[in-house]
Coordinates of N, CA and C in Angstrom, one line a residue:
M1 N 11.0 -29.2 -35.4 CA 10.7 -29.0 -34.0 C 12.0 -28.6 -33.3
S2 N 12.0 -27.6 -32.5 CA 13.2 -27.1 -31.8 C 13.5 -28.1 -30.7
A3 N 14.8 -28.0 -30.2 CA 15.2 -28.9 -29.1 C 14.4 -28.6 -27.9
E4 N 14.0 -27.3 -27.6 CA 13.2 -27.0 -26.4 C 11.8 -27.6 -26.5
A5 N 11.2 -27.5 -27.8 CA 9.9 -28.0 -27.9 C 9.9 -29.6 -27.8
A6 N 11.0 -30.2 -28.3 CA 11.1 -31.6 -28.2 C 11.2 -32.1 -26.8
D7 N 12.1 -31.3 -26.0 CA 12.2 -31.7 -24.6 C 10.9 -31.5 -23.9
C8 N 10.2 -30.4 -24.2 CA 8.9 -30.2 -23.6 C 7.9 -31.3 -23.9
E9 N 7.9 -31.7 -25.2 CA 6.9 -32.8 -25.5 C 7.3 -34.1 -24.9
A10 N 8.6 -34.3 -24.7 CA 9.1 -35.6 -24.1 C 8.6 -35.6 -22.6
V11 N 8.6 -34.5 -22.0 CA 8.2 -34.4 -20.6 C 6.7 -34.5 -20.4
S12 N 6.0 -33.7 -21.2 CA 4.6 -33.5 -21.0 C 3.7 -34.4 -22.0
G13 N 4.3 -35.2 -22.8 CA 3.6 -36.0 -23.7 C 3.0 -35.1 -24.8
S14 N 1.7 -35.2 -25.1 CA 1.1 -34.4 -26.1 C 0.6 -33.1 -25.6
R15 N 0.7 -32.8 -24.3 CA 0.2 -31.6 -23.7 C 1.1 -30.4 -24.1
P16 N 0.5 -29.3 -24.4 CA 1.4 -28.1 -24.7 C 2.1 -27.6 -23.5
C17 N 3.2 -27.0 -23.7 CA 4.0 -26.5 -22.5 C 3.3 -25.2 -22.0
T18 N 3.2 -25.1 -20.7 CA 2.7 -23.9 -20.0 C 3.9 -23.2 -19.4
P19 N 4.1 -22.0 -19.8 CA 5.2 -21.2 -19.2 C 5.0 -21.1 -17.7
P20 N 6.1 -21.2 -16.9 CA 6.0 -21.1 -15.5 C 5.5 -19.8 -15.0
Q21 N 4.7 -19.8 -14.0 CA 4.1 -18.6 -13.5 C 5.2 -17.7 -12.9
A22 N 5.2 -16.4 -13.2 CA 6.1 -15.4 -12.7 C 5.9 -15.2 -11.2
S23 N 7.0 -14.9 -10.5 CA 6.8 -14.7 -9.1 C 7.3 -13.3 -8.8
W24 N 6.8 -12.8 -7.6 CA 7.1 -11.4 -7.2 C 8.6 -11.0 -7.2
F25 N 9.4 -11.9 -6.8 CA 10.9 -11.6 -6.7 C 11.5 -11.4 -8.1
E26 N 11.0 -12.0 -9.1 CA 11.5 -11.7 -10.5 C 11.3 -10.3 -10.9
F27 N 10.2 -9.7 -10.5 CA 9.9 -8.3 -10.8 C 10.7 -7.4 -9.9
L28 N 11.0 -7.8 -8.7 CA 11.9 -7.0 -7.8 C 13.3 -7.0 -8.4
L29 N 13.8 -8.1 -8.9 CA 15.1 -8.1 -9.5 C 15.2 -7.3 -10.8
D30 N 14.2 -7.3 -11.6 CA 14.2 -6.5 -12.8 C 12.9 -5.9 -13.0
Q31 N 12.8 -4.6 -12.5 CA 11.5 -3.9 -12.5 C 10.9 -3.6 -13.9
S32 N 11.8 -3.7 -14.9 CA 11.3 -3.4 -16.3 C 10.4 -4.6 -16.7
L33 N 10.5 -5.7 -16.1 CA 9.7 -6.9 -16.5 C 8.2 -6.7 -16.2
L34 N 7.9 -5.9 -15.2 CA 6.5 -5.8 -14.7 C 5.6 -5.2 -15.9
E35 N 6.0 -4.1 -16.5 CA 5.1 -3.5 -17.5 C 5.0 -4.5 -18.7
Q36 N 6.1 -5.2 -19.0 CA 6.1 -6.1 -20.1 C 5.1 -7.3 -19.8
H37 N 5.1 -7.7 -18.6 CA 4.3 -8.8 -18.1 C 2.8 -8.4 -18.2
L38 N 2.5 -7.2 -17.6 CA 1.1 -6.7 -17.6 C 0.5 -6.5 -18.9
Q39 N 1.4 -6.1 -19.9 CA 0.9 -5.8 -21.2 C 0.7 -7.0 -22.1
G40 N 1.1 -8.2 -21.6 CA 0.9 -9.4 -22.3 C -0.5 -9.8 -22.5
P41 N -0.9 -10.7 -23.4 CA -2.3 -11.0 -23.7 C -3.0 -11.7 -22.5
H42 N -2.3 -12.6 -21.8 CA -2.9 -13.3 -20.7 C -1.8 -13.4 -19.5
P43 N -1.5 -12.3 -18.8 CA -0.5 -12.3 -17.8 C -0.8 -13.2 -16.7
D44 N 0.1 -14.0 -16.3 CA 0.0 -15.0 -15.2 C 1.2 -14.9 -14.3
P45 N 1.0 -14.4 -13.1 CA -0.3 -13.9 -12.5 C -0.8 -12.7 -13.1
S46 N -2.1 -12.5 -12.9 CA -2.8 -11.3 -13.4 C -2.5 -10.2 -12.4
P47 N -2.9 -8.9 -12.7 CA -2.6 -7.8 -11.8 C -3.0 -8.0 -10.3
V48 N -4.3 -8.5 -10.1 CA -4.8 -8.5 -8.7 C -3.9 -9.5 -7.8
P49 N -3.7 -10.7 -8.3 CA -2.8 -11.6 -7.5 C -1.4 -11.0 -7.3
L50 N -0.9 -10.2 -8.3 CA 0.4 -9.6 -8.1 C 0.4 -8.5 -7.0
I51 N -0.7 -7.8 -6.9 CA -0.9 -6.8 -5.9 C -0.8 -7.5 -4.5
V52 N -1.5 -8.6 -4.4 CA -1.4 -9.3 -3.1 C 0.0 -9.8 -2.8
Q53 N 0.7 -10.3 -3.8 CA 2.1 -10.8 -3.5 C 3.0 -9.6 -3.1
F54 N 2.9 -8.5 -3.9 CA 3.8 -7.4 -3.6 C 3.5 -6.8 -2.2
L55 N 2.3 -6.6 -1.8 CA 2.0 -6.0 -0.5 C 2.2 -7.0 0.6
E56 N 2.0 -8.2 0.4 CA 2.3 -9.2 1.4 C 3.8 -9.2 1.7
Q57 N 4.6 -9.2 0.7 CA 6.0 -9.2 1.0 C 6.5 -7.9 1.6
A58 N 5.9 -6.8 1.2 CA 6.3 -5.5 1.7 C 5.9 -5.3 3.2
S59 N 4.9 -6.0 3.6 CA 4.3 -5.8 5.0 C 4.8 -6.9 5.9
K60 N 5.7 -7.7 5.5 CA 6.2 -8.8 6.4 C 7.1 -8.1 7.5
P61 N 6.8 -8.5 8.8 CA 7.7 -8.0 9.9 C 9.1 -8.5 9.8
S62 N 10.0 -7.7 10.4 CA 11.4 -8.1 10.4 C 11.8 -8.6 11.8
V63 N 12.9 -9.2 11.9 CA 13.4 -9.6 13.2 C 14.8 -9.0 13.4
N64 N 15.0 -8.4 14.6 CA 16.3 -7.8 14.9 C 17.3 -8.8 15.5
E65 N 18.4 -8.3 15.8 CA 19.5 -9.2 16.3 C 19.1 -9.9 17.6
Q66 N 18.2 -9.2 18.4 CA 17.8 -9.8 19.6 C 16.6 -10.8 19.4
N67 N 16.3 -11.1 18.2 CA 15.2 -12.0 17.8 C 13.9 -11.4 18.2
Q68 N 13.8 -10.1 18.2 CA 12.5 -9.4 18.4 C 11.8 -9.1 17.1
V69 N 10.5 -9.3 17.1 CA 9.8 -9.0 15.9 C 9.6 -7.5 15.8
Q70 N 9.9 -6.9 14.6 CA 9.8 -5.5 14.4 C 8.8 -5.2 13.3
P71 N 8.3 -4.0 13.2 CA 7.4 -3.6 12.1 C 8.2 -3.7 10.8
P72 N 7.5 -3.9 9.6 CA 8.2 -3.9 8.3 C 9.1 -2.8 8.2
A73 N 10.3 -3.0 7.6 CA 11.3 -2.0 7.5 C 10.9 -1.0 6.4
D74 N 11.2 0.2 6.5 CA 11.0 1.2 5.5 C 12.3 1.3 4.7
N75 N 12.5 0.4 3.8 CA 13.7 0.3 3.0 C 13.4 0.3 1.5
R76 N 14.5 0.3 0.7 CA 14.3 0.4 -0.7 C 13.5 -0.8 -1.3
R77 N 13.7 -2.0 -0.7 CA 13.0 -3.2 -1.2 C 11.5 -3.1 -1.0
N78 N 11.1 -2.7 0.2 CA 9.7 -2.6 0.5 C 9.0 -1.5 -0.2
R79 N 9.8 -0.4 -0.4 CA 9.2 0.8 -1.1 C 9.0 0.4 -2.6
T80 N 9.9 -0.4 -3.1 CA 9.8 -0.9 -4.5 C 8.6 -1.8 -4.7
L81 N 8.4 -2.7 -3.7 CA 7.3 -3.6 -3.8 C 6.0 -2.9 -3.7
K82 N 5.9 -1.9 -2.9 CA 4.6 -1.1 -2.8 C 4.4 -0.3 -4.1
L83 N 5.5 0.2 -4.7 CA 5.3 0.9 -5.9 C 4.8 0.0 -7.0
M84 N 5.3 -1.3 -7.0 CA 4.9 -2.2 -8.0 C 3.4 -2.6 -7.8
A85 N 3.0 -2.7 -6.6 CA 1.6 -2.9 -6.3 C 0.7 -1.8 -6.9
L86 N 1.2 -0.5 -6.7 CA 0.5 0.6 -7.3 C 0.4 0.5 -8.8
K87 N 1.5 0.1 -9.4 CA 1.6 0.0 -10.8 C 0.6 -1.0 -11.4
A88 N 0.5 -2.1 -10.7 CA -0.4 -3.2 -11.1 C -1.8 -2.7 -11.0
A89 N -2.2 -1.9 -10.0 CA -3.5 -1.3 -9.9 C -3.7 -0.2 -11.0
A90 N -2.6 0.5 -11.3 CA -2.7 1.5 -12.3 C -3.0 0.9 -13.7
H91 N -2.5 -0.3 -13.9 CA -2.7 -1.0 -15.1 C -4.2 -1.3 -15.2
L92 N -4.9 -1.5 -14.1 CA -6.3 -1.7 -14.1 C -7.1 -0.4 -14.1
T93 N -6.4 0.7 -14.2 CA -7.0 2.0 -14.2 C -7.8 2.2 -12.9
W94 N -7.4 1.6 -11.8 CA -8.0 1.8 -10.5 C -9.4 1.5 -10.5
D95 N -9.8 0.4 -11.1 CA -11.1 -0.1 -11.2 C -11.5 -0.7 -9.8
L96 N -12.3 0.0 -9.1 CA -12.6 -0.4 -7.7 C -13.5 -1.7 -7.7
N97 N -14.3 -1.9 -8.8 CA -15.0 -3.1 -8.8 C -14.1 -4.4 -8.9
L98 N -13.1 -4.3 -9.8 CA -12.2 -5.4 -9.9 C -11.4 -5.5 -8.6
L99 N -10.9 -4.4 -8.1 CA -10.1 -4.5 -6.9 C -10.9 -5.0 -5.7
E100 N -12.1 -4.6 -5.5 CA -12.9 -5.1 -4.4 C -13.2 -6.6 -4.5
K101 N -13.4 -7.1 -5.8 CA -13.7 -8.5 -6.0 C -12.5 -9.4 -5.7
G102 N -11.3 -8.9 -6.0 CA -10.1 -9.7 -5.9 C -9.3 -9.5 -4.6
L103 N -9.5 -8.4 -3.9 CA -8.6 -8.1 -2.7 C -9.5 -8.2 -1.5
T104 N -8.9 -8.6 -0.4 CA -9.5 -8.5 0.9 C -9.5 -7.1 1.3
I105 N -10.4 -6.8 2.3 CA -10.5 -5.4 2.8 C -9.1 -4.9 3.3
P106 N -8.4 -5.7 4.1 CA -7.1 -5.2 4.6 C -6.1 -4.9 3.5
V107 N -6.1 -5.7 2.5 CA -5.1 -5.5 1.4 C -5.5 -4.3 0.6
L108 N -6.8 -4.1 0.3 CA -7.3 -3.0 -0.5 C -7.1 -1.7 0.3
N109 N -7.3 -1.8 1.6 CA -7.0 -0.6 2.5 C -5.5 -0.2 2.4
M110 N -4.6 -1.2 2.5 CA -3.2 -0.9 2.4 C -2.9 -0.3 1.0
L111 N -3.4 -0.8 0.0 CA -3.2 -0.3 -1.4 C -3.6 1.1 -1.5
L112 N -4.8 1.4 -1.1 CA -5.3 2.8 -1.2 C -4.6 3.8 -0.3
N113 N -4.1 3.3 0.8 CA -3.3 4.2 1.6 C -1.9 4.5 1.0
E114 N -1.4 3.5 0.3 CA -0.2 3.7 -0.4 C -0.4 4.7 -1.6
L115 N -1.6 4.6 -2.2 CA -1.9 5.6 -3.3 C -2.0 7.0 -2.7
L116 N -2.6 7.2 -1.5 CA -2.6 8.5 -0.9 C -1.2 9.0 -0.6
S117 N -0.4 8.2 -0.1 CA 1.0 8.6 0.2 C 1.8 8.9 -1.1
A118 N 1.7 8.1 -2.1 CA 2.4 8.4 -3.4 C 1.9 9.6 -4.0
S119 N 0.6 10.0 -3.8 CA 0.0 11.1 -4.5 C 0.2 12.4 -3.7
R120 N 0.9 12.4 -2.6 CA 1.3 13.5 -1.9 C 0.0 14.1 -1.1
V121 N -0.9 13.3 -0.7 CA -2.0 13.7 0.1 C -1.4 14.1 1.5
P122 N -1.6 15.3 2.0 CA -1.0 15.7 3.3 C -1.4 14.8 4.4
P123 N -0.4 14.2 5.0 CA -0.6 13.2 6.1 C -1.2 14.0 7.3
G124 N -2.0 13.3 8.1 CA -2.5 13.9 9.3 C -3.6 14.9 9.1
V125 N -4.1 15.1 7.9 CA -5.1 16.1 7.6 C -6.4 15.3 7.2
K126 N -7.5 15.6 7.8 CA -8.8 15.0 7.4 C -9.1 15.4 6.0
H127 N -9.5 14.4 5.2 CA -9.9 14.7 3.8 C -11.0 15.7 3.7
V128 N -11.9 15.7 4.7 CA -13.0 16.7 4.6 C -12.5 18.1 4.7
D129 N -11.3 18.3 5.3 CA -10.7 19.6 5.4 C -9.9 20.1 4.2
L130 N -9.7 19.2 3.3 CA -8.9 19.5 2.1 C -9.8 20.2 1.0
D131 N -9.3 21.2 0.3 CA -10.0 21.8 -0.8 C -9.5 21.1 -2.1
L132 N -10.3 20.2 -2.6 CA -9.9 19.4 -3.7 C -9.6 20.3 -4.9
S133 N -10.3 21.4 -5.1 CA -10.1 22.2 -6.2 C -8.7 22.9 -6.3
T134 N -8.0 22.9 -5.2 CA -6.7 23.6 -5.2 C -5.6 22.5 -5.2
L135 N -5.9 21.3 -5.1 CA -4.9 20.2 -5.0 C -4.5 19.8 -6.4
P136 N -3.2 19.3 -6.6 CA -2.8 18.8 -7.9 C -3.8 17.7 -8.3
P137 N -4.0 17.6 -9.6 CA -5.1 16.6 -10.1 C -4.9 15.2 -9.6
T138 N -3.7 14.7 -9.6 CA -3.5 13.3 -9.2 C -3.7 13.2 -7.7
T139 N -3.4 14.2 -6.9 CA -3.6 14.2 -5.5 C -5.1 14.2 -5.2
A140 N -5.9 15.1 -5.8 CA -7.3 15.2 -5.6 C -8.0 13.8 -6.0
M141 N -7.5 13.3 -7.1 CA -8.1 12.0 -7.6 C -7.9 10.9 -6.6
A142 N -6.7 10.8 -6.0 CA -6.4 9.8 -5.0 C -7.3 9.9 -3.8
V143 N -7.6 11.1 -3.4 CA -8.5 11.4 -2.3 C -9.9 10.9 -2.6
L144 N -10.3 11.1 -3.8 CA -11.7 10.7 -4.3 C -11.8 9.2 -4.4
I145 N -10.7 8.5 -4.9 CA -10.7 7.1 -5.0 C -10.9 6.5 -3.6
Y146 N -10.0 7.0 -2.7 CA -10.1 6.4 -1.4 C -11.5 6.6 -0.7
N147 N -12.0 7.8 -0.9 CA -13.3 8.1 -0.2 C -14.5 7.4 -0.9
R148 N -14.3 7.2 -2.3 CA -15.4 6.4 -2.9 C -15.4 5.0 -2.3
W149 N -14.3 4.5 -1.9 CA -14.2 3.1 -1.3 C -14.6 3.2 0.2
S150 N -14.0 4.2 0.9 CA -14.2 4.2 2.3 C -15.5 4.8 2.7
V151 N -16.2 5.5 1.8 CA -17.6 5.9 2.1 C -18.4 4.6 2.4
A152 N -17.9 3.5 1.7 CA -18.3 2.2 2.0 C -19.8 2.0 2.1
I153 N -20.5 2.7 1.2 CA -21.9 2.3 1.1 C -21.9 0.9 0.6
R154 N -21.0 0.5 -0.3 CA -20.8 -0.9 -0.7 C -20.1 -1.7 0.4
T155 N -18.9 -1.2 0.8 CA -18.1 -2.0 1.7 C -18.8 -2.3 3.0
I156 N -19.4 -1.3 3.6 CA -20.0 -1.4 4.9 C -21.3 -2.3 4.8
V157 N -22.1 -2.0 3.7 CA -23.4 -2.7 3.6 C -23.1 -4.2 3.3
L158 N -22.1 -4.5 2.4 CA -21.7 -5.8 2.1 C -21.3 -6.6 3.4
S159 N -20.5 -5.8 4.2 CA -20.0 -6.5 5.4 C -21.0 -6.8 6.4
S160 N -22.2 -6.2 6.3 CA -23.3 -6.4 7.2 C -24.1 -7.7 7.0
F161 N -23.9 -8.3 5.8 CA -24.5 -9.6 5.5 C -23.7 -10.7 6.1
P162 N -24.3 -11.9 6.2 CA -23.6 -13.0 6.8 C -22.2 -13.2 6.2
E163 N -21.3 -13.5 7.0 CA -19.9 -13.5 6.6 C -19.6 -14.6 5.6
K164 N -19.0 -14.2 4.5 CA -18.6 -15.1 3.5 C -17.2 -15.7 3.9
Q165 N -16.9 -16.8 3.2 CA -15.6 -17.4 3.4 C -14.5 -16.5 3.0
T166 N -13.5 -16.4 3.8 CA -12.4 -15.5 3.5 C -11.7 -15.9 2.2
K167 N -11.3 -15.0 1.4 CA -10.6 -15.3 0.1 C -9.3 -16.0 0.5
P168 N -9.0 -17.1 -0.2 CA -7.7 -17.8 0.2 C -6.5 -17.0 -0.2
G169 N -5.5 -17.0 0.7 CA -4.3 -16.3 0.4 C -3.2 -17.3 0.0
P170 N -2.0 -16.8 -0.3 CA -1.0 -17.7 -0.8 C -0.4 -18.6 0.2
H171 N -0.6 -18.3 1.5 CA -0.1 -19.2 2.6 C -1.3 -20.0 3.3
Q172 N -1.1 -21.2 3.4 CA -2.1 -22.1 4.0 C -1.8 -22.6 5.4
L173 N -0.6 -22.3 5.9 CA -0.1 -22.7 7.2 C -0.9 -22.0 8.3
N174 N -1.2 -22.7 9.3 CA -1.9 -22.0 10.5 C -3.1 -21.2 10.0
M175 N -3.9 -21.9 9.1 CA -5.0 -21.2 8.4 C -6.0 -20.6 9.4
M176 N -6.4 -21.3 10.4 CA -7.4 -20.8 11.4 C -6.9 -19.6 12.0
S177 N -5.6 -19.6 12.5 CA -5.1 -18.4 13.1 C -5.0 -17.2 12.2
L178 N -4.6 -17.4 10.9 CA -4.5 -16.4 9.9 C -5.9 -15.8 9.6
V179 N -6.9 -16.7 9.5 CA -8.3 -16.2 9.2 C -8.8 -15.3 10.4
Q180 N -8.5 -15.7 11.6 CA -8.9 -15.0 12.7 C -8.2 -13.6 12.8
Q181 N -6.9 -13.6 12.5 CA -6.2 -12.3 12.5 C -6.7 -11.4 11.4
E182 N -7.0 -12.0 10.2 CA -7.6 -11.1 9.1 C -9.0 -10.6 9.5
K183 N -9.8 -11.4 10.2 CA -11.1 -11.0 10.6 C -11.0 -9.8 11.5
E184 N -10.1 -9.9 12.5 CA -9.9 -8.8 13.5 C -9.4 -7.6 12.8
L185 N -8.5 -7.7 11.9 CA -8.0 -6.6 11.1 C -9.1 -5.9 10.3
T186 N -9.9 -6.8 9.6 CA -11.0 -6.3 8.8 C -12.0 -5.6 9.7
D187 N -12.3 -6.1 10.8 CA -13.3 -5.5 11.7 C -12.8 -4.1 12.2
N188 N -11.5 -4.0 12.5 CA -10.9 -2.7 12.9 C -11.0 -1.7 11.7
I189 N -10.7 -2.1 10.5 CA -10.8 -1.2 9.4 C -12.2 -0.7 9.1
L190 N -13.2 -1.7 9.2 CA -14.6 -1.3 9.0 C -15.1 -0.4 10.0
S191 N -14.6 -0.5 11.3 CA -15.0 0.4 12.3 C -14.5 1.8 12.0
V192 N -13.3 1.9 11.5 CA -12.8 3.3 11.1 C -13.6 3.8 10.0
L193 N -13.9 3.0 9.0 CA -14.6 3.4 7.8 C -16.0 3.9 8.2
R194 N -16.7 3.2 9.2 CA -18.0 3.6 9.6 C -17.9 5.0 10.3
E195 N -16.9 5.2 11.1 CA -16.7 6.5 11.8 C -16.5 7.7 10.8
Q196 N -15.8 7.4 9.7 CA -15.5 8.5 8.8 C -16.4 8.5 7.6
A197 N -17.5 7.7 7.6 CA -18.4 7.6 6.4 C -19.0 9.0 6.1
A198 N -19.5 9.7 7.2 CA -20.1 11.0 6.9 C -19.1 12.0 6.3
D199 N -17.9 12.0 6.8 CA -16.9 12.9 6.2 C -16.6 12.5 4.7
S200 N -16.6 11.2 4.5 CA -16.3 10.7 3.1 C -17.4 11.1 2.2
I201 N -18.6 11.0 2.6 CA -19.8 11.5 1.8 C -19.7 13.0 1.5
T202 N -19.3 13.7 2.5 CA -19.1 15.2 2.3 C -18.0 15.5 1.2
V203 N -16.9 14.7 1.3 CA -15.8 14.9 0.3 C -16.4 14.6 -1.1
L204 N -17.1 13.5 -1.3 CA -17.6 13.1 -2.6 C -18.7 14.1 -3.1
E205 N -19.5 14.6 -2.2 CA -20.5 15.6 -2.6 C -19.8 16.9 -3.0
G206 N -18.7 17.3 -2.3 CA -17.9 18.4 -2.7 C -17.3 18.3 -4.1
A207 N -17.0 17.1 -4.5 CA -16.4 16.8 -5.8 C -17.4 17.1 -6.9
L208 N -18.7 17.1 -6.6 CA -19.7 17.3 -7.7 C -19.7 18.8 -8.1
N209 N -19.1 19.6 -7.2 CA -19.1 21.1 -7.5 C -17.9 21.5 -8.3
I210 N -17.0 20.5 -8.6 CA -15.7 20.8 -9.3 C -15.9 20.5 -10.7
K211 N -15.7 21.5 -11.6 CA -15.9 21.3 -13.0 C -14.7 21.0 -13.8
K212 N -13.5 21.0 -13.2 CA -12.3 20.7 -14.0 C -12.1 19.2 -14.1
D213 N -11.2 18.8 -15.0 CA -10.8 17.4 -15.2 C -9.8 17.0 -14.1
F214 N -9.8 15.7 -13.9 CA -8.8 15.2 -12.9 C -7.9 14.3 -13.7
Y215 N -6.8 13.9 -13.0 CA -5.8 13.0 -13.6 C -5.5 11.9 -12.6
I216 N -5.3 10.7 -13.0 CA -5.0 9.6 -12.1 C -3.7 9.0 -12.5
H217 N -3.0 8.5 -11.5 CA -1.7 7.9 -11.7 C -1.7 6.8 -12.7
T218 N -0.7 6.8 -13.6 CA -0.5 5.7 -14.5 C 0.9 5.0 -14.2
L219 N 1.3 4.0 -15.0 CA 2.6 3.4 -14.7 C 3.7 4.5 -15.0
R220 N 3.4 5.4 -16.0 CA 4.4 6.4 -16.3 C 4.6 7.4 -15.1
T221 N 3.5 7.9 -14.6 CA 3.7 8.9 -13.5 C 4.2 8.3 -12.3
L222 N 3.9 7.0 -12.0 CA 4.5 6.3 -10.9 C 6.0 6.1 -11.0
D223 N 6.4 5.8 -12.3 CA 7.8 5.7 -12.5 C 8.5 7.1 -12.3
L224 N 7.8 8.2 -12.7 CA 8.4 9.5 -12.5 C 8.6 9.8 -11.0
L225 N 7.7 9.4 -10.2 CA 7.8 9.6 -8.8 C 8.9 8.8 -8.2
A226 N 9.1 7.6 -8.7 CA 10.2 6.8 -8.2 C 11.5 7.3 -8.6
A227 N 11.6 7.8 -9.8 CA 12.9 8.3 -10.4 C 13.4 9.5 -9.6
D228 N 12.5 10.5 -9.4 CA 13.0 11.7 -8.7 C 11.8 12.3 -8.0
P229 N 11.5 11.9 -6.8 CA 10.3 12.5 -6.1 C 10.2 14.0 -6.0
S230 N 11.4 14.6 -5.9 CA 11.4 16.1 -5.7 C 10.9 16.8 -7.0
T231 N 11.2 16.3 -8.2 CA 10.7 17.0 -9.4 C 9.5 16.3 -10.0
A232 N 9.4 15.0 -9.8 CA 8.3 14.3 -10.4 C 6.9 14.8 -10.0
N233 N 6.8 15.3 -8.8 CA 5.5 15.8 -8.3 C 5.0 16.9 -9.3
G234 N 5.9 17.8 -9.7 CA 5.6 18.8 -10.7 C 5.1 18.2 -12.0
E235 N 5.7 17.2 -12.4 CA 5.3 16.5 -13.6 C 3.9 15.9 -13.5
T236 N 3.6 15.3 -12.4 CA 2.3 14.7 -12.2 C 1.2 15.7 -12.0
E237 N 1.6 16.9 -11.6 CA 0.6 18.0 -11.4 C 0.2 18.6 -12.7
S238 N 1.0 18.4 -13.8 CA 0.8 19.1 -15.0 C -0.5 18.5 -15.7
S239 N -1.0 19.2 -16.7 CA -2.2 18.8 -17.4 C -1.9 17.7 -18.4
T240 N -0.7 17.3 -18.6 CA -0.4 16.3 -19.6 C 0.0 14.9 -19.0
A241 N 0.2 14.9 -17.7 CA 0.6 13.6 -17.1 C -0.6 12.9 -16.5
G242 N -0.5 11.6 -16.5 CA -1.5 10.8 -15.9 C -2.7 10.5 -16.9
L243 N -3.6 9.7 -16.4 CA -4.8 9.4 -17.2 C -5.9 10.4 -16.9
R244 N -6.4 11.1 -18.0 CA -7.4 12.2 -17.8 C -8.8 11.5 -17.4
I245 N -9.4 12.1 -16.4 CA -10.7 11.7 -16.0 C -11.6 12.9 -16.1
S246 N -12.5 13.0 -17.0 CA -13.3 14.2 -17.2 C -14.2 14.4 -16.0
A247 N -14.6 15.7 -15.8 CA -15.4 16.1 -14.7 C -16.8 15.3 -14.8
N248 N -17.3 15.2 -16.0 CA -18.6 14.5 -16.2 C -18.5 13.0 -15.8
H249 N -17.4 12.4 -16.2 CA -17.2 11.0 -15.9 C -17.0 10.8 -14.4
L250 N -16.3 11.7 -13.8 CA -16.1 11.7 -12.3 C -17.4 11.8 -11.6
H251 N -18.2 12.8 -12.0 CA -19.5 13.0 -11.4 C -20.4 11.7 -11.5
R252 N -20.3 11.1 -12.6 CA -21.1 9.8 -12.8 C -20.6 8.7 -11.9
Q253 N -19.3 8.7 -11.6 CA -18.7 7.7 -10.7 C -19.1 8.0 -9.3
V254 N -19.1 9.3 -8.9 CA -19.4 9.6 -7.6 C -20.9 9.5 -7.3
C255 N -21.7 9.9 -8.3 CA -23.2 9.9 -8.1 C -23.8 9.2 -9.3
P256 N -23.7 7.8 -9.3 CA -24.1 7.1 -10.5 C -25.6 7.2 -10.8
T257 N -26.4 7.6 -9.8 CA -27.9 7.6 -10.0 C -28.3 8.9 -10.6
G258 N -27.3 9.9 -10.8 CA -27.6 11.1 -11.4 C -28.2 12.1 -10.5
K259 N -28.2 11.9 -9.2 CA -28.8 12.9 -8.3 C -27.9 14.2 -8.2

């Protein structure tokens, strides 16, 4: 028995040692750890809680010298945290079922908006006005993922049922106030989704007419973007980068009933 194992047994008796849970700041200090962690047999935390941790830290307001609360800073730390949240979602191949089950609406909304930004979706342009067939494959796929969610046939319908208990977050202080704030934020997001639902349906219907394959961001393509945004965009636009999503598979996702 090794010295470490002996020490462990002395502390825990006959119970096996459980490795300490990794925390978000460890991945911030050494970004190469994230992929190693996610590829492990039973990563703890799993990808969804990591997404929550990364985005929670990236969205914390800052305080200036006059002790005034400011919006979250657009700095390297926060950009890296958002990128790691995207990479954790990419590890799940952007499975909306998993993401919807594990993330609150505000967190998932933030994650998908970060995906739009990273995928070079033109800001300030309505998605219904975009020609998906002319966009880079990863850009078009990001638009479709967002609109599959924001069409909210699931999101809006589910939100119409009696309110469920809010998913617990990592912080329990001032819980009533936090729950109220999250409810108000969720209501605001759902209001926007309802307003754009018709446009989102039009976007998805337009995708059914596209016969080419799409590509979705992977950990590799996200790393390329982070390494050199000016040239990585060309790499992610190529037919060899990203995870290929066949046109037939995409059509089944958009219109699962086969209509």
